[in-house]
Amino acid sequence: MRFEISKVLDAIEGRVCTDPSLARAVVDLAEVIRYQDIDGGRPASLLRLGMVIDALSRELEEDSVQVYAVVHRALLSDADLTSNERMVVRRWADDGLVEVLDNPGDRMLEVADLLGLPVLSRVRFDGLRGRFPWLVEQPGRVVAPVPGAGGPVFIAHVGGGHSPVAGKRSPTGVKLLARQWRCPESGCALFGGGGGGGAFADLAGGADRSPAAQPPPALRNGVPTCPRHGVRLGDGGPRPRTEVLAVRVGGLVRRRFVLSEEQPIVAGRAPEQDGGIMLGQWLNDEARRWISRGHVRFELRVGEVIVTDVSTNGSGIRPAGSMAESDRIPLAPQQSRVLGENDMVELYPGVQIGRAEELPTGAPFTPTSVMAEAPTMAMRLPRP
Ligand SMILES: [Zn+2]
């Protein structure tokens, strides 16, 4: 049983991130793990984060949805958690997957404001409506997880709807996210790479984060600041451009990924390249036979997404997402093409990749529960 719980926690680990391009909602981890009436269980349980992520996945009708968690440092020594759970949260903190802060204050709302994300919280934040007008102006920007028949559901504090609603990045957020930032503290998991020189990582800190994936800085008196260390961040130059792509299989978006100018990404049944997007687990036998291990390669060049077929059998482009067979443009092996704004590349009928914002998802299928996803995470590499 203990082992199974570890596997579920590993699966949940894949759903927490501080990447501005991938996070879909902001949560206060300390608050979520104490939603005791969700399952009537222990005073604190990290599994409740999985339940809330599942609820978000159901609302967005999308798999592999990730959340941005902010948490008070006290959680690392919270006696209501098991020692295993505390260890897991500490690891998330060390890897920069969650923001662990001495004083979270209104950081959660700041992140939501800068990134245009909804907030999953039972707190109403009435006192902050002046600073963050979207709290009242955009119904659904803050939704409370409450117990439901098949797990938690959401209720908006304003307007009473059920769906978390995303906004737009604030102008400040757009500005901050155009630059990369460096924390002077060595081994900072959020803004590492203090040595600079184009290296991604401060190896001592174990943060192998691409500058494109850095979280939004905190603003203190208008100065970009490391939320973890409270020190002024150095400007590390322009942030690499990115484009968020999504994989849709059978009508449901299975995962998003970030393509940056820094390196191409190969998607296929089981790509060998670093950072490859593996599709095998979502494919039926016919699709598996058709789709090569590495099938298509994506590159971001001067703001354009270039797709190159690197497969044996070829693929096709569906311009403007058209599903009419006559519109499908074949993409032969080794052929390249600029992916238009609404285009998607089709590796096999029903297996498509396109810009996340332009790829409708919907649901003949229910998204996979993060709680049940555990067995597929067995390949996770052991930590040194
Ligand atoms: Zn720092």
XYZ file of C-alpha atoms and ligand atoms in Angstrom:
385
model
C 0.000 0.000 0.000
C 2.786 2.350 0.974
C 4.477 1.691 -2.350
C 1.266 2.418 -4.235
C 0.929 5.760 -2.465
C 4.478 6.603 -3.479
C 3.552 5.931 -7.066
C 0.497 8.163 -6.872
C 2.669 10.918 -5.381
C 5.100 10.455 -8.256
C 2.199 10.863 -10.667
C 1.082 14.032 -8.868
C 4.661 15.287 -9.120
C 4.218 15.316 -12.892
C 1.329 17.739 -12.429
C 3.020 20.466 -10.418
C 5.169 23.039 -12.135
C 6.113 26.693 -12.025
C 6.422 26.958 -15.802
C 4.376 29.991 -16.905
C 3.535 28.297 -20.213
C 2.186 25.085 -18.735
C 0.519 25.907 -15.403
C -3.265 26.146 -15.751
C -4.272 27.295 -12.274
C -2.715 28.489 -9.040
C -3.215 26.693 -5.738
C -2.125 27.153 -2.162
C -0.793 23.687 -1.418
C -1.171 24.059 2.351
C -4.827 24.946 1.891
C -5.573 22.119 -0.555
C -4.067 19.360 1.559
C -6.337 20.417 4.448
C -9.614 20.167 2.497
C -10.645 17.463 4.915
C -14.286 17.329 3.869
C -13.264 16.336 0.332
C -12.508 12.816 1.497
C -13.196 12.888 5.237
C -9.703 11.558 5.825
C -6.638 12.676 7.754
C -6.253 16.346 8.753
C -3.695 16.770 5.975
C -3.109 14.634 2.910
C -1.057 15.303 -0.167
C -3.387 13.049 -2.164
C -6.012 15.815 -2.048
C -3.836 17.784 -4.421
C -4.298 14.914 -6.872
C -8.072 15.061 -6.385
C -8.175 18.792 -7.065
C -5.961 18.369 -10.141
C -8.337 15.654 -11.384
C -11.262 18.046 -10.909
C -9.424 20.698 -12.921
C -8.687 18.148 -15.643
C -12.379 17.237 -15.841
C -13.412 20.893 -16.085
C -10.868 21.669 -18.800
C -11.583 18.328 -20.527
C -7.883 17.822 -20.882
C -5.334 15.294 -19.644
C -2.043 15.971 -17.868
C -3.159 19.380 -16.621
C -0.581 21.073 -14.388
C -0.947 23.479 -11.482
C 1.264 26.168 -9.986
C 1.489 25.560 -6.255
C 2.598 28.158 -3.732
C 3.178 26.984 -0.204
C 4.344 28.229 3.169
C 7.651 26.833 4.351
C 5.967 25.439 7.469
C 4.421 22.706 5.343
C 7.821 21.049 5.016
C 7.673 20.172 8.702
C 3.903 19.786 9.081
C 3.371 16.890 11.484
C -0.055 16.155 9.978
C 1.654 14.897 6.828
C 3.405 11.543 6.710
C 7.187 11.647 6.652
C 7.004 10.374 3.079
C 4.711 13.234 2.074
C 7.004 15.788 3.712
C 9.945 14.296 1.859
C 8.058 14.543 -1.431
C 7.159 18.207 -0.885
C 10.775 18.950 0.021
C 11.864 17.349 -3.239
C 9.346 19.414 -5.192
C 10.727 22.506 -3.488
C 14.339 21.570 -4.248
C 13.460 20.990 -7.888
C 11.560 24.265 -8.201
C 8.317 22.440 -9.035
C 6.526 24.380 -6.298
C 7.248 27.730 -4.694
C 8.065 27.273 -1.022
C 8.090 30.657 0.674
C 8.781 32.017 4.135
C 5.916 34.414 3.678
C 3.584 33.606 0.770
C 1.483 36.717 1.487
C -0.534 37.375 -1.655
C 2.005 35.694 -3.927
C -0.674 33.289 -5.140
C -2.775 36.162 -6.476
C 0.302 37.883 -7.855
C 1.131 34.743 -9.877
C -2.486 34.490 -11.041
C -2.382 38.165 -12.053
C 0.943 38.002 -13.898
C 0.069 34.757 -15.706
C -3.673 35.269 -16.176
C -4.497 32.036 -14.373
C -7.514 31.039 -12.322
C -7.083 30.437 -8.593
C -8.408 27.304 -6.917
C -9.162 28.368 -3.361
C -11.884 28.590 -0.764
C -10.519 31.950 0.341
C -12.506 34.928 -0.982
C -9.674 37.486 -0.976
C -12.173 40.298 -0.366
C -9.455 42.619 0.898
C -7.463 42.319 -2.312
C -10.163 43.299 -4.789
C -8.743 46.779 -5.155
C -5.339 45.512 -6.163
C -6.660 42.661 -8.312
C -9.908 43.891 -9.884
C -10.349 40.641 -11.814
C -11.332 39.014 -8.533
C -14.771 40.598 -9.073
C -14.701 41.548 -12.727
C -14.050 38.050 -14.060
C -16.413 35.443 -12.633
C -14.655 32.094 -12.402
C -11.160 33.488 -11.853
C -11.391 32.172 -8.291
C -13.198 28.888 -7.760
C -13.509 26.911 -4.542
C -13.063 23.146 -4.614
C -16.011 21.543 -2.801
C -17.010 17.905 -2.331
C -18.950 16.425 -5.255
C -20.341 13.026 -6.166
C -17.330 11.821 -8.143
C -14.647 13.841 -6.372
C -14.269 17.573 -5.860
C -16.081 20.083 -8.077
C -15.638 23.849 -8.272
C -17.915 26.750 -7.404
C -16.956 30.276 -8.403
C -16.914 32.846 -5.600
C -18.355 35.385 -8.013
C -21.134 34.410 -10.391
C -21.561 30.894 -9.028
C -20.329 29.074 -12.153
C -18.451 25.792 -12.043
C -15.583 26.311 -14.427
C -12.270 27.949 -13.613
C -11.775 30.790 -16.095
C -8.392 31.952 -17.324
C -7.690 35.609 -18.008
C -4.860 37.293 -19.831
C -1.346 37.910 -18.572
C -1.210 41.351 -17.021
C 0.904 43.940 -18.880
C 3.467 43.652 -16.064
C 3.452 39.872 -16.462
C 4.087 40.189 -20.173
C 7.033 42.508 -19.492
C 8.537 40.329 -16.757
C 8.205 37.198 -18.849
C 10.018 38.748 -21.788
C 13.270 38.612 -19.792
C 15.167 35.859 -18.018
C 16.177 36.424 -14.424
C 18.999 35.341 -12.158
C 18.927 34.953 -8.405
C 22.220 35.759 -6.666
C 21.598 32.959 -4.137
C 23.521 29.925 -5.295
C 21.415 26.919 -6.162
C 18.154 28.871 -6.360
C 15.653 26.349 -7.705
C 13.445 29.049 -9.236
C 15.954 31.440 -10.801
C 19.082 29.295 -10.891
C 21.928 29.562 -13.300
C 23.543 32.404 -11.333
C 26.787 31.669 -13.176
C 25.151 32.567 -16.457
C 27.021 31.988 -19.666
C 23.984 30.565 -21.366
C 24.033 27.433 -19.238
C 20.592 26.247 -18.234
C 21.561 24.961 -14.892
C 23.173 25.725 -11.674
C 24.216 22.133 -11.270
C 24.812 22.494 -7.562
C 21.180 23.359 -7.102
C 19.963 20.654 -9.393
C 17.755 23.092 -11.250
C 18.036 22.155 -14.880
C 15.363 24.590 -15.843
C 15.444 26.256 -19.202
C 15.284 30.051 -18.966
C 12.080 29.783 -21.008
C 10.475 27.925 -18.105
C 11.347 30.359 -15.304
C 8.466 31.377 -13.048
C 7.332 35.002 -12.938
C 9.442 37.083 -10.534
C 7.767 38.664 -7.535
C 7.519 42.446 -7.612
C 8.562 44.303 -4.489
C 8.180 48.047 -4.870
C 8.352 47.508 -8.590
C 11.632 45.584 -8.385
C 11.785 42.016 -9.774
C 12.552 39.888 -6.735
C 13.116 36.204 -6.026
C 9.988 35.115 -4.115
C 11.992 32.425 -2.346
C 15.022 34.468 -1.257
C 13.596 37.970 -1.169
C 16.542 39.384 -3.099
C 16.650 41.479 -6.231
C 16.950 39.443 -9.420
C 19.495 40.209 -12.089
C 18.324 40.655 -15.659
C 19.756 37.795 -17.721
C 18.694 39.135 -21.108
C 15.744 38.325 -23.316
C 13.895 35.137 -22.549
C 13.861 32.613 -25.410
C 10.653 32.726 -27.387
C 8.279 29.839 -26.900
C 5.179 28.326 -28.396
C 2.892 25.984 -26.487
C 1.890 22.943 -28.509
C -0.573 20.222 -27.590
C -1.036 16.570 -28.469
C -4.607 15.521 -29.213
C -5.489 11.868 -29.523
C -9.055 10.794 -30.212
C -10.377 14.320 -29.688
C -8.904 14.796 -26.224
C -5.805 16.883 -25.522
C -3.456 14.489 -23.739
C -0.647 16.852 -22.903
C 0.892 20.217 -23.699
C 4.554 20.912 -24.259
C 6.666 23.989 -24.726
C 8.669 24.439 -27.883
C 11.401 27.039 -27.422
C 13.981 28.538 -29.736
C 16.635 26.736 -27.730
C 16.065 23.278 -29.136
C 13.854 21.255 -31.459
C 11.455 18.660 -30.082
C 10.663 15.303 -31.655
C 7.288 13.640 -31.120
C 6.540 10.047 -31.937
C 5.709 6.632 -30.560
C 8.849 6.585 -28.399
C 11.425 9.207 -29.412
C 15.031 8.627 -28.432
C 15.915 12.319 -28.259
C 16.106 14.196 -24.970
C 12.862 15.939 -24.196
C 11.013 13.927 -26.843
C 7.239 13.687 -26.660
C 6.182 10.066 -26.287
C 2.770 9.217 -27.702
C 2.876 5.418 -27.446
C 0.720 5.157 -24.333
C -2.257 6.798 -26.070
C -2.152 4.832 -29.327
C -4.075 1.777 -30.491
C -2.294 -1.039 -32.320
C -2.823 0.367 -35.822
C -1.568 3.799 -34.830
C 1.426 2.243 -33.095
C 2.349 0.387 -36.244
C 2.028 3.509 -38.390
C 3.718 6.053 -36.167
C 7.519 5.907 -36.038
C 9.487 6.077 -32.791
C 10.407 9.615 -33.814
C 7.751 10.856 -36.239
C 7.768 14.648 -36.499
C 10.261 17.290 -35.407
C 9.245 20.784 -34.343
C 11.483 23.835 -34.400
C 10.747 27.421 -33.468
C 12.594 29.787 -35.807
C 12.006 33.531 -35.920
C 8.625 33.009 -34.347
C 7.524 30.352 -36.807
C 6.861 26.724 -35.997
C 8.542 24.499 -38.561
C 7.404 20.919 -38.671
C 9.538 18.275 -40.366
C 8.430 14.724 -40.970
C 11.170 12.362 -39.772
C 9.056 9.203 -40.028
C 8.927 6.171 -42.278
C 5.284 6.560 -43.297
C 4.776 10.316 -43.494
C 2.126 12.549 -41.985
C -0.203 15.337 -43.051
C -1.126 18.924 -42.307
C -4.695 19.906 -41.594
C -4.856 23.609 -42.495
C -6.980 25.671 -40.120
C -7.860 22.478 -38.298
C -10.098 21.298 -41.133
C -11.166 17.692 -40.767
C -12.224 17.384 -44.432
C -10.129 14.715 -46.105
C -9.756 16.846 -49.253
C -8.028 19.597 -47.241
C -5.332 17.364 -45.798
C -1.923 18.218 -47.240
C 0.431 15.255 -47.255
C 3.774 15.751 -45.551
C 6.174 13.189 -46.969
C 9.120 11.824 -44.999
C 11.874 14.474 -44.655
C 9.544 17.215 -45.886
C 9.252 20.455 -43.835
C 6.510 23.027 -43.609
C 5.672 26.139 -41.622
C 2.765 25.384 -39.332
C 0.137 28.090 -39.871
C -1.605 29.641 -36.879
C -4.522 27.167 -36.856
C -2.849 24.290 -38.645
C -2.233 20.978 -37.043
C -0.004 18.152 -38.070
C -1.661 14.752 -38.184
C 0.618 11.786 -37.559
C -2.183 9.278 -38.052
C -5.956 9.764 -38.236
C -7.012 11.119 -34.849
C -3.453 11.810 -33.641
C -2.738 15.525 -34.002
C -0.352 18.173 -32.740
C -0.961 21.909 -33.013
C -0.853 25.154 -31.060
C -2.497 24.526 -27.704
C -4.702 27.619 -27.957
C -6.030 26.543 -31.340
C -6.636 22.902 -30.582
C -10.136 22.321 -29.226
C -10.344 19.495 -26.737
C -13.428 17.652 -25.850
C -14.524 14.723 -24.456
C -15.684 11.524 -25.778
C -13.321 10.370 -23.023
C -12.881 11.353 -19.424
C -9.371 12.561 -18.659
C -7.226 9.987 -16.926
C -7.141 10.359 -13.180
C -3.778 11.316 -11.790
C -4.529 8.841 -9.014
C -4.837 5.986 -11.510
C -2.008 7.139 -13.694
C 0.568 5.884 -11.252
C 1.639 2.665 -13.011
C 2.777 4.567 -16.121
C 5.153 6.526 -13.910
C 7.118 3.426 -12.970
C 9.857 4.388 -15.393
C 10.794 7.434 -13.387
C 14.552 7.428 -12.962
C 15.968 6.994 -9.482
C 17.515 10.066 -7.983
C 21.275 10.063 -7.372
Zn 16.267 32.772 -5.356
